[in-house]
PDB file of C-alpha atoms and ligand atoms in Angstrom:
ATOM      1  CA  UNK A 199      -4.704  26.218  -3.234  1.00  0.00           C
ATOM      2  CA  UNK A 200      -7.050  22.868  -1.659  1.00  0.00           C
ATOM      3  CA  UNK A 201     -10.430  23.229  -2.096  1.00  0.00           C
ATOM      4  CA  UNK A 202     -12.325  23.006   1.554  1.00  0.00           C
ATOM      5  CA  UNK A 203     -15.664  23.013   1.821  1.00  0.00           C
ATOM      6  CA  UNK A 204     -16.331  23.399   5.501  1.00  0.00           C
ATOM      7  CA  UNK A 205     -16.775  26.012   7.441  1.00  0.00           C
ATOM      8  CA  UNK A 206     -14.071  29.532   7.679  1.00  0.00           C
ATOM      9  CA  UNK A 207     -11.196  27.985   9.212  1.00  0.00           C
ATOM     10  CA  UNK A 208     -11.410  24.428   8.388  1.00  0.00           C
ATOM     11  CA  UNK A 209      -8.606  22.553   7.377  1.00  0.00           C
ATOM     12  CA  UNK A 210      -8.962  19.903   4.660  1.00  0.00           C
ATOM     13  CA  UNK A 211      -8.885  16.122   4.723  1.00  0.00           C
ATOM     14  CA  UNK A 212      -5.840  14.349   3.628  1.00  0.00           C
ATOM     15  CA  UNK A 213      -5.683  11.198   2.257  1.00  0.00           C
ATOM     16  CA  UNK A 214      -2.399   9.883   0.688  1.00  0.00           C
ATOM     17  CA  UNK A 215      -2.795   5.949  -0.866  1.00  0.00           C
ATOM     18  CA  UNK A 216       0.460   4.515  -2.182  1.00  0.00           C
ATOM     19  CA  UNK A 217       1.571   1.240  -4.266  1.00  0.00           C
ATOM     20  CA  UNK A 218       4.714  -0.213  -4.524  1.00  0.00           C
ATOM     21  CA  UNK A 219       6.526   2.317  -6.297  1.00  0.00           C
ATOM     22  CA  UNK A 220       6.724   4.619  -3.269  1.00  0.00           C
ATOM     23  CA  UNK A 221       9.243   1.432  -2.024  1.00  0.00           C
ATOM     24  CA  UNK A 222      11.500   1.198  -4.989  1.00  0.00           C
ATOM     25  CA  UNK A 223      13.443   3.012  -4.474  1.00  0.00           C
ATOM     26  CA  UNK A 224      14.147   1.380  -1.076  1.00  0.00           C
ATOM     27  CA  UNK A 225      14.960  -1.144  -3.133  1.00  0.00           C
ATOM     28  CA  UNK A 226      11.590  -3.222  -3.356  1.00  0.00           C
ATOM     29  CA  UNK A 227      10.313  -5.084  -6.433  1.00  0.00           C
ATOM     30  CA  UNK A 228       7.085  -3.463  -8.188  1.00  0.00           C
ATOM     31  CA  UNK A 229       4.427  -5.695  -9.675  1.00  0.00           C
ATOM     32  CA  UNK A 230       4.622  -4.548 -12.823  1.00  0.00           C
ATOM     33  CA  UNK A 231       7.214  -2.715 -15.326  1.00  0.00           C
ATOM     34  CA  UNK A 232      10.677  -3.119 -15.182  1.00  0.00           C
ATOM     35  CA  UNK A 233      11.963  -6.092 -12.453  1.00  0.00           C
ATOM     36  CA  UNK A 234       8.337  -6.331 -11.738  1.00  0.00           C
ATOM     37  CA  UNK A 235       7.598  -9.698  -9.895  1.00  0.00           C
ATOM     38  CA  UNK A 236       5.095 -10.181 -12.427  1.00  0.00           C
ATOM     39  CA  UNK A 237       7.175  -9.779 -15.220  1.00  0.00           C
ATOM     40  CA  UNK A 238       8.731 -12.847 -13.286  1.00  0.00           C
ATOM     41  CA  UNK A 239       6.437 -14.908 -11.389  1.00  0.00           C
ATOM     42  CA  UNK A 240       3.505 -15.838 -12.603  1.00  0.00           C
ATOM     43  CA  UNK A 241       0.384 -14.788 -10.111  1.00  0.00           C
ATOM     44  CA  UNK A 242      -1.577 -18.098 -10.420  1.00  0.00           C
ATOM     45  CA  UNK A 243       1.531 -19.814  -8.847  1.00  0.00           C
ATOM     46  CA  UNK A 244       1.817 -17.521  -5.865  1.00  0.00           C
ATOM     47  CA  UNK A 245      -0.647 -15.481  -5.001  1.00  0.00           C
ATOM     48  CA  UNK A 246      -3.915 -16.533  -4.879  1.00  0.00           C
ATOM     49  CA  UNK A 247      -6.014 -19.219  -2.560  1.00  0.00           C
ATOM     50  CA  UNK A 248      -5.431 -22.095  -5.214  1.00  0.00           C
ATOM     51  CA  UNK A 249      -1.904 -21.665  -5.216  1.00  0.00           C
ATOM     52  CA  UNK A 250      -1.719 -22.405  -1.409  1.00  0.00           C
ATOM     53  CA  UNK A 251      -3.281 -24.977  -1.965  1.00  0.00           C
ATOM     54  CA  UNK A 252      -1.693 -26.685  -4.206  1.00  0.00           C
ATOM     55  CA  UNK A 253       1.742 -25.918  -3.437  1.00  0.00           C
ATOM     56  CA  UNK A 254       2.118 -24.315   1.033  1.00  0.00           C
ATOM     57  CA  UNK A 255       5.285 -25.030   0.524  1.00  0.00           C
ATOM     58  CA  UNK A 256       6.566 -23.272  -2.828  1.00  0.00           C
ATOM     59  CA  UNK A 257       4.082 -20.264  -2.128  1.00  0.00           C
ATOM     60  CA  UNK A 258       5.799 -19.503   1.880  1.00  0.00           C
ATOM     61  CA  UNK A 259       8.708 -19.878   0.113  1.00  0.00           C
ATOM     62  CA  UNK A 260       8.369 -16.871  -2.452  1.00  0.00           C
ATOM     63  CA  UNK A 261       6.851 -15.364   0.497  1.00  0.00           C
ATOM     64  CA  UNK A 262      10.270 -15.781   3.169  1.00  0.00           C
ATOM     65  CA  UNK A 263      12.190 -14.580   0.434  1.00  0.00           C
ATOM     66  CA  UNK A 264      10.119 -11.651   0.099  1.00  0.00           C
ATOM     67  CA  UNK A 265      10.282 -10.477   3.704  1.00  0.00           C
ATOM     68  CA  UNK A 266      14.460 -11.875   3.149  1.00  0.00           C
ATOM     69  CA  UNK A 267      14.381  -8.873   0.237  1.00  0.00           C
ATOM     70  CA  UNK A 268      12.563  -6.492   2.551  1.00  0.00           C
ATOM     71  CA  UNK A 269      13.689  -6.684   6.156  1.00  0.00           C
ATOM     72  CA  UNK A 270      17.188  -5.648   4.153  1.00  0.00           C
ATOM     73  CA  UNK A 271      15.683  -3.205   2.632  1.00  0.00           C
ATOM     74  CA  UNK A 272      14.766   1.055   4.273  1.00  0.00           C
ATOM     75  CA  UNK A 273      12.535   3.067   4.177  1.00  0.00           C
ATOM     76  CA  UNK A 274      12.785   5.626   1.851  1.00  0.00           C
ATOM     77  CA  UNK A 275      12.050   9.475   1.652  1.00  0.00           C
ATOM     78  CA  UNK A 276       8.918   9.524   0.545  1.00  0.00           C
ATOM     79  CA  UNK A 277       7.865   6.587   3.108  1.00  0.00           C
ATOM     80  CA  UNK A 278       9.521   9.738   6.081  1.00  0.00           C
ATOM     81  CA  UNK A 279       7.547  12.531   4.450  1.00  0.00           C
ATOM     82  CA  UNK A 280       3.554  11.004   4.801  1.00  0.00           C
ATOM     83  CA  UNK A 281       5.296  10.186   8.027  1.00  0.00           C
ATOM     84  CA  UNK A 282       5.051  12.968   9.390  1.00  0.00           C
ATOM     85  CA  UNK A 283       2.254  14.474   7.246  1.00  0.00           C
ATOM     86  CA  UNK A 284       0.132  12.547   9.433  1.00  0.00           C
ATOM     87  CA  UNK A 285       2.262  13.908  12.930  1.00  0.00           C
ATOM     88  CA  UNK A 286       1.302  17.801  11.539  1.00  0.00           C
ATOM     89  CA  UNK A 287      -1.466  17.461  10.049  1.00  0.00           C
ATOM     90  CA  UNK A 288      -5.011  17.176  11.929  1.00  0.00           C
ATOM     91  CA  UNK A 289      -7.202  15.390   9.222  1.00  0.00           C
ATOM     92  CA  UNK A 290      -4.531  12.747   7.650  1.00  0.00           C
ATOM     93  CA  UNK A 291      -5.136   9.207   6.013  1.00  0.00           C
ATOM     94  CA  UNK A 292      -2.915   6.737   5.081  1.00  0.00           C
ATOM     95  CA  UNK A 293      -3.833   3.798   2.648  1.00  0.00           C
ATOM     96  CA  UNK A 294      -1.416   1.494   1.238  1.00  0.00           C
ATOM     97  CA  UNK A 295      -1.697  -2.170  -0.778  1.00  0.00           C
ATOM     98  CA  UNK A 296       0.853  -2.415   0.249  1.00  0.00           C
ATOM     99  CA  UNK A 297       2.361  -5.071   2.676  1.00  0.00           C
ATOM    100  CA  UNK A 298       6.132  -4.741   3.476  1.00  0.00           C
ATOM    101  CA  UNK A 299       5.635  -2.788   6.614  1.00  0.00           C
ATOM    102  CA  UNK A 300       8.092   0.269   5.429  1.00  0.00           C
ATOM    103  CA  UNK A 301       5.604   3.234   6.052  1.00  0.00           C
ATOM    104  CA  UNK A 302       4.634   1.264   9.876  1.00  0.00           C
ATOM    105  CA  UNK A 303       8.986   1.540  10.145  1.00  0.00           C
ATOM    106  CA  UNK A 304       8.894   5.542   8.563  1.00  0.00           C
ATOM    107  CA  UNK A 305       6.785   5.668  11.734  1.00  0.00           C
ATOM    108  CA  UNK A 306       3.145   6.166   9.968  1.00  0.00           C
ATOM    109  CA  UNK A 307       0.832   5.215  13.079  1.00  0.00           C
ATOM    110  CA  UNK A 308      -2.781   4.270  11.336  1.00  0.00           C
ATOM    111  CA  UNK A 309      -2.230   2.622   8.063  1.00  0.00           C
ATOM    112  CA  UNK A 310      -4.882   0.878   6.480  1.00  0.00           C
ATOM    113  CA  UNK A 311      -3.612  -1.881   4.762  1.00  0.00           C
ATOM    114  CA  UNK A 312      -5.997  -3.106   2.134  1.00  0.00           C
ATOM    115  CA  UNK A 313      -3.558  -6.169   1.470  1.00  0.00           C
ATOM    116  CA  UNK A 314      -2.358  -6.962   4.687  1.00  0.00           C
ATOM    117  CA  UNK A 315       0.953  -7.500   5.322  1.00  0.00           C
ATOM    118  CA  UNK A 316       4.074  -9.482   5.128  1.00  0.00           C
ATOM    119  CA  UNK A 317       5.053  -9.068   8.492  1.00  0.00           C
ATOM    120  CA  UNK A 318       1.788 -11.147   9.520  1.00  0.00           C
ATOM    121  CA  UNK A 319       0.475 -14.917   9.998  1.00  0.00           C
ATOM    122  CA  UNK A 320      -3.264 -15.862  10.005  1.00  0.00           C
ATOM    123  CA  UNK A 321      -4.133 -19.271  10.762  1.00  0.00           C
ATOM    124  CA  UNK A 322      -6.108 -21.330   7.832  1.00  0.00           C
ATOM    125  CA  UNK A 323      -8.576 -23.094  10.855  1.00  0.00           C
ATOM    126  CA  UNK A 324      -8.723 -20.087  13.453  1.00  0.00           C
ATOM    127  CA  UNK A 325      -7.736 -17.097  11.367  1.00  0.00           C
ATOM    128  CA  UNK A 326      -5.219 -16.075  14.454  1.00  0.00           C
ATOM    129  CA  UNK A 327      -2.871 -13.538  12.940  1.00  0.00           C
ATOM    130  CA  UNK A 328       0.500 -14.206  14.363  1.00  0.00           C
ATOM    131  CA  UNK A 329       2.783 -11.255  14.626  1.00  0.00           C
ATOM    132  CA  UNK A 330       6.121 -12.489  12.938  1.00  0.00           C
ATOM    133  CA  UNK A 331       9.213 -11.446  11.360  1.00  0.00           C
ATOM    134  CA  UNK A 332      11.589 -13.993  11.905  1.00  0.00           C
ATOM    135  CA  UNK A 333      13.756 -13.863   8.723  1.00  0.00           C
ATOM    136  CA  UNK A 334      13.607 -16.382   7.979  1.00  0.00           C
ATOM    137  CA  UNK A 335      11.091 -17.968   8.699  1.00  0.00           C
ATOM    138  CA  UNK A 336      12.087 -21.012  11.180  1.00  0.00           C
ATOM    139  CA  UNK A 337      10.135 -23.364   9.489  1.00  0.00           C
ATOM    140  CA  UNK A 338       7.880 -23.966   6.177  1.00  0.00           C
ATOM    141  CA  UNK A 339       5.270 -24.314   5.840  1.00  0.00           C
ATOM    142  CA  UNK A 340       5.280 -22.102   9.217  1.00  0.00           C
ATOM    143  CA  UNK A 341       2.110 -24.418  11.173  1.00  0.00           C
ATOM    144  CA  UNK A 342      -0.511 -22.807  14.116  1.00  0.00           C
ATOM    145  CA  UNK A 343      -0.095 -23.404  17.466  1.00  0.00           C
ATOM    146  CA  UNK A 344      -3.156 -25.699  16.844  1.00  0.00           C
ATOM    147  CA  UNK A 345      -1.146 -27.682  14.116  1.00  0.00           C
ATOM    148  CA  UNK A 346      -2.978 -26.043  11.379  1.00  0.00           C
ATOM    149  CA  UNK A 347      -1.122 -24.462   8.370  1.00  0.00           C
ATOM    150  CA  UNK A 348      -0.843 -20.760   8.847  1.00  0.00           C
ATOM    151  CA  UNK A 349      -0.445 -18.828   5.455  1.00  0.00           C
ATOM    152  CA  UNK A 350       0.209 -14.747   4.594  1.00  0.00           C
ATOM    153  CA  UNK A 351      -1.800 -12.372   6.086  1.00  0.00           C
ATOM    154  CA  UNK A 352      -2.211 -10.832   2.586  1.00  0.00           C
ATOM    155  CA  UNK A 353      -5.046 -10.581   0.228  1.00  0.00           C
ATOM    156  CA  UNK A 354      -4.485 -13.655  -3.321  1.00  0.00           C
ATOM    157  CA  UNK A 355      -6.109 -12.549  -5.949  1.00  0.00           C
ATOM    158  CA  UNK A 356      -9.689 -13.689  -5.951  1.00  0.00           C
ATOM    159  CA  UNK A 357      -9.810 -12.944  -3.082  1.00  0.00           C
ATOM    160  CA  UNK A 358     -12.268 -10.060  -0.919  1.00  0.00           C
ATOM    161  CA  UNK A 359     -10.845  -6.866   0.874  1.00  0.00           C
ATOM    162  CA  UNK A 360     -10.754  -6.950   4.894  1.00  0.00           C
ATOM    163  CA  UNK A 361     -14.097  -5.610   4.706  1.00  0.00           C
ATOM    164  CA  UNK A 362     -13.708  -2.626   7.332  1.00  0.00           C
ATOM    165  CA  UNK A 363     -10.349  -1.872   5.937  1.00  0.00           C
ATOM    166  CA  UNK A 364     -11.513  -0.830   2.573  1.00  0.00           C
ATOM    167  CA  UNK A 365     -15.064   0.789   4.499  1.00  0.00           C
ATOM    168  CA  UNK A 366     -12.421   2.788   6.351  1.00  0.00           C
ATOM    169  CA  UNK A 367     -10.567   4.093   3.433  1.00  0.00           C
ATOM    170  CA  UNK A 368     -13.441   4.478   1.025  1.00  0.00           C
ATOM    171  CA  UNK A 369     -15.025   7.359   3.877  1.00  0.00           C
ATOM    172  CA  UNK A 370     -11.807   8.616   3.943  1.00  0.00           C
ATOM    173  CA  UNK A 371     -12.001   8.909  -0.063  1.00  0.00           C
ATOM    174  CA  UNK A 372     -15.477   9.722   0.173  1.00  0.00           C
ATOM    175  CA  UNK A 373     -14.104  12.451   2.901  1.00  0.00           C
ATOM    176  CA  UNK A 374     -10.796  13.861   1.020  1.00  0.00           C
ATOM    177  CA  UNK A 375      -9.809  17.579   0.116  1.00  0.00           C
ATOM    178  CA  UNK A 376      -6.758  16.332  -0.871  1.00  0.00           C
ATOM    179  CA  UNK A 377      -5.265  12.764  -1.904  1.00  0.00           C
ATOM    180  CA  UNK A 378      -2.342  12.062  -2.817  1.00  0.00           C
ATOM    181  CA  UNK A 379      -1.807   9.246  -5.043  1.00  0.00           C
ATOM    182  CA  UNK A 380       1.679   7.569  -4.343  1.00  0.00           C
ATOM    183  CA  UNK A 381       3.608   5.206  -6.598  1.00  0.00           C
ATOM    184  CA  UNK A 382       0.934   3.365  -7.932  1.00  0.00           C
ATOM    185  CA  UNK A 383      -0.698   1.440 -11.408  1.00  0.00           C
ATOM    186  CA  UNK A 384      -4.194   2.583 -10.396  1.00  0.00           C
ATOM    187  CA  UNK A 385      -5.022  -0.653 -12.405  1.00  0.00           C
ATOM    188  CA  UNK A 386      -6.438  -3.033  -9.623  1.00  0.00           C
ATOM    189  CA  UNK A 387      -9.085  -2.140  -7.568  1.00  0.00           C
ATOM    190  CA  UNK A 388     -11.197  -1.492  -5.394  1.00  0.00           C
ATOM    191  CA  UNK A 389      -8.030   0.315  -4.831  1.00  0.00           C
ATOM    192  CA  UNK A 390      -8.230   2.057  -7.696  1.00  0.00           C
ATOM    193  CA  UNK A 391     -11.169   3.596  -7.136  1.00  0.00           C
ATOM    194  CA  UNK A 392     -10.571   5.879  -3.860  1.00  0.00           C
ATOM    195  CA  UNK A 393      -9.059   8.851  -6.710  1.00  0.00           C
ATOM    196  CA  UNK A 394     -12.535   8.691  -8.171  1.00  0.00           C
ATOM    197  CA  UNK A 395     -14.827   8.956  -5.794  1.00  0.00           C
ATOM    198  CA  UNK A 396     -12.727  11.884  -4.463  1.00  0.00           C
ATOM    199  CA  UNK A 397     -12.736  13.413  -7.912  1.00  0.00           C
ATOM    200  CA  UNK A 398     -15.588  12.898  -8.122  1.00  0.00           C
ATOM    201  CA  UNK A 399     -16.508  14.763  -4.628  1.00  0.00           C
ATOM    202  CA  UNK A 400     -14.128  17.745  -6.657  1.00  0.00           C
ATOM    203  CA  UNK A 401     -10.728  16.715  -4.074  1.00  0.00           C
ATOM    204  CA  UNK A 402      -7.445  18.112  -5.473  1.00  0.00           C
ATOM    205  CA  UNK A 403      -5.592  14.939  -6.794  1.00  0.00           C
ATOM    206  CA  UNK A 404      -2.169  14.855  -6.749  1.00  0.00           C
ATOM    207  CA  UNK A 405      -0.341  11.594  -8.885  1.00  0.00           C
ATOM    208  CA  UNK A 406       3.308  11.255  -8.277  1.00  0.00           C
ATOM    209  CA  UNK A 407       4.972   8.365 -10.350  1.00  0.00           C
ATOM    210  CA  UNK A 408       7.449   7.476 -12.799  1.00  0.00           C
ATOM    211  CA  UNK A 409       4.872   7.930 -15.992  1.00  0.00           C
ATOM    212  CA  UNK A 410       1.228   8.545 -16.564  1.00  0.00           C
ATOM    213  CA  UNK A 411      -1.578   6.569 -15.843  1.00  0.00           C
ATOM    214  CA  UNK A 412      -4.787   5.754 -16.318  1.00  0.00           C
ATOM    215  CA  UNK A 413      -5.660   8.358 -14.129  1.00  0.00           C
ATOM    216  CA  UNK A 414      -3.135  10.875 -15.158  1.00  0.00           C
ATOM    217  CA  UNK A 415      -6.006  12.863 -17.240  1.00  0.00           C
ATOM    218  CA  UNK A 416      -7.594  13.306 -14.454  1.00  0.00           C
ATOM    219  CA  UNK A 417      -5.404  14.498 -11.823  1.00  0.00           C
ATOM    220  CA  UNK A 418      -2.738  16.617 -10.881  1.00  0.00           C
ATOM    221  CA  UNK A 419       0.557  14.487 -12.076  1.00  0.00           C
ATOM    222  CA  UNK A 420       3.865  15.359 -10.200  1.00  0.00           C
ATOM    223  CA  UNK A 421       6.518  13.028 -13.080  1.00  0.00           C
ATOM    224  CA  UNK A 422       9.395  11.748 -11.113  1.00  0.00           C
ATOM    225  CA  UNK A 423      10.623   9.230  -8.627  1.00  0.00           C
ATOM    226  CA  UNK A 424       8.892   9.949  -5.727  1.00  0.00           C
ATOM    227  CA  UNK A 425      11.775  10.178  -3.047  1.00  0.00           C
ATOM    228  CA  UNK A 426      12.507  13.000  -4.511  1.00  0.00           C
ATOM    229  CA  UNK A 427       9.705  14.314  -6.189  1.00  0.00           C
ATOM    230  CA  UNK A 428       6.964  13.482  -2.484  1.00  0.00           C
ATOM    231  CA  UNK A 429       9.238  15.644   0.104  1.00  0.00           C
ATOM    232  CA  UNK A 430       9.471  18.760  -2.685  1.00  0.00           C
ATOM    233  CA  UNK A 431       5.775  18.899  -3.069  1.00  0.00           C
ATOM    234  CA  UNK A 432       4.788  18.503   1.004  1.00  0.00           C
ATOM    235  CA  UNK A 433       8.116  21.439   0.993  1.00  0.00           C
ATOM    236  CA  UNK A 434       5.822  23.143  -0.968  1.00  0.00           C
ATOM    237  CA  UNK A 435       2.519  23.117  -0.119  1.00  0.00           C
ATOM    238  CA  UNK A 436       3.144  22.633   3.777  1.00  0.00           C
ATOM    239  CA  UNK A 437       1.854  25.576   5.237  1.00  0.00           C
ATOM    240  CA  UNK A 438      -0.845  25.730   3.048  1.00  0.00           C
ATOM    241  CA  UNK A 439      -2.028  22.424   3.963  1.00  0.00           C
ATOM    242  CA  UNK A 440      -1.578  23.453   7.306  1.00  0.00           C
ATOM    243  CA  UNK A 441      -3.912  27.017   6.481  1.00  0.00           C
ATOM    244  CA  UNK A 442      -0.918  29.026   8.208  1.00  0.00           C
TER     245      UNK A 442
HETATM  246  P1  OAD B 532       2.851  -1.696  -9.580  1.00  0.00           P
HETATM  247  O1  OAD B 532       3.558  -2.325  -9.983  1.00  0.00           O
HETATM  248  O2  OAD B 532       1.876  -2.547  -9.968  1.00  0.00           O
HETATM  249  O3  OAD B 532       2.532  -0.204  -9.947  1.00  0.00           O
HETATM  250  C1  OAD B 532       3.696   0.538  -9.294  1.00  0.00           C
HETATM  251  C2  OAD B 532       3.696   2.197 -10.049  1.00  0.00           C
HETATM  252  O4  OAD B 532       5.199   2.692  -9.328  1.00  0.00           O
HETATM  253  C3  OAD B 532       3.708   1.404 -11.278  1.00  0.00           C
HETATM  254  O5  OAD B 532       3.327   2.532 -12.152  1.00  0.00           O
HETATM  255  C4  OAD B 532       5.240   2.695 -11.662  1.00  0.00           C
HETATM  256  O6  OAD B 532       5.610   3.420 -12.364  1.00  0.00           O
HETATM  257  C5  OAD B 532       5.561   3.664 -10.081  1.00  0.00           C
HETATM  258  N1  OAD B 532       7.207   3.813  -9.905  1.00  0.00           N
HETATM  259  C6  OAD B 532       8.341   3.088 -10.280  1.00  0.00           C
HETATM  260  N2  OAD B 532       8.822   3.633  -9.418  1.00  0.00           N
HETATM  261  C7  OAD B 532       8.868   5.064  -8.538  1.00  0.00           C
HETATM  262  C8  OAD B 532       8.869   5.592  -7.738  1.00  0.00           C
HETATM  263  N3  OAD B 532      10.652   5.123  -7.611  1.00  0.00           N
HETATM  264  N4  OAD B 532       8.329   6.754  -7.626  1.00  0.00           N
HETATM  265  C9  OAD B 532       6.992   6.699  -7.576  1.00  0.00           C
HETATM  266  N5  OAD B 532       6.463   5.915  -9.023  1.00  0.00           N
HETATM  267  C10 OAD B 532       7.197   4.484  -8.749  1.00  0.00           C
HETATM  268  O7  OAD B 532       2.282  -1.952  -7.778  1.00  0.00           O
HETATM  269  P2  OAD B 532       0.460  -0.960  -7.083  1.00  0.00           P
HETATM  270  O8  OAD B 532       0.267  -0.258  -7.703  1.00  0.00           O
HETATM  271  O9  OAD B 532       0.611  -1.001  -5.636  1.00  0.00           O
HETATM  272  O10 OAD B 532      -1.337  -6.490  -4.748  1.00  0.00           O
HETATM  273  O11 OAD B 532       0.139  -3.139  -7.497  1.00  0.00           O
HETATM  274  C11 OAD B 532      -1.487  -3.324  -6.637  1.00  0.00           C
HETATM  275  C12 OAD B 532      -1.790  -4.147  -6.600  1.00  0.00           C
HETATM  276  O12 OAD B 532      -1.671  -5.366  -7.818  1.00  0.00           O
HETATM  277  C13 OAD B 532      -0.099  -5.156  -5.367  1.00  0.00           C
HETATM  278  O13 OAD B 532      -0.762  -3.631  -4.487  1.00  0.00           O
HETATM  279  C14 OAD B 532      -0.143  -5.737  -5.554  1.00  0.00           C
HETATM  280  C15 OAD B 532      -0.432  -6.813  -6.862  1.00  0.00           C
HETATM  281  O14 OAD B 532      -0.360  -7.482  -7.535  1.00  0.00           O
HETATM  282  C16 OAD B 532      -1.935  -7.513  -4.080  1.00  0.00           C
HETATM  283  O15 OAD B 532      -0.831  -8.476  -4.307  1.00  0.00           O
HETATM  284  C17 OAD B 532      -3.619  -7.629  -4.022  1.00  0.00           C
END
């Protein structure tokens, strides 16, 4: 049973935190582990402000390739389950580290994107954000109407997360009764701190992963592919979380 610390009739606050593993069965490469992007590419060459300053074309070619890869993928049953949770649970928050947009394509409406989006460009001069779903990009590197370079609207290594987004995610973790941690290696901070915050507030934390992580010792681990296991878990706990 989820711990309810409100009045009688208080429905549990549910938070879902996702990482690259939730999109693995859609065919989107993860970062670490077998086939992971950081096994083939060096993050320092492609995902840092210094790399962009050095060679914006190379960085944009890589992001263009990632956009093409994701565009050819479809959301899977785990994304759809998360979208259903949002549509029926009165107190629900989705926090994702993913930039692929598959949660949104599965129907999730309110997504706290900790690491930005592949589908948004940002002017390096004015900070203006421009949605863009051209695949492939018409011009590499793309430029803003003001003439300055556009950059991917994602968080690179060495950069801070958008303040309002991490604050909202932190508040949700503090208020969570149940947190589901899906397909993340739980090693990149501050995202990895969110389950710790929830645990300290005595939330029930359930991890979905194909292998144990550092979080597993402190949570319930549901071992197996998220697209299989999350719908099964949800079917078994839906009524309980709805107070039915
Ligand atoms: P990782 O690649 O670090 O971890 C993916 C996790 O998903 C691993 O723990 C896998 O075991 C697990 N996994 C793989 N396939 C799965 C499946 N079918 N079902 C369930 N779990 C599965 O990805 P993240 O934890 O998301 O940051 O990485 C965090 C951040 O590091 C990313 O957002 C990115 C990266 O550098 C930035 O780009 C800022």
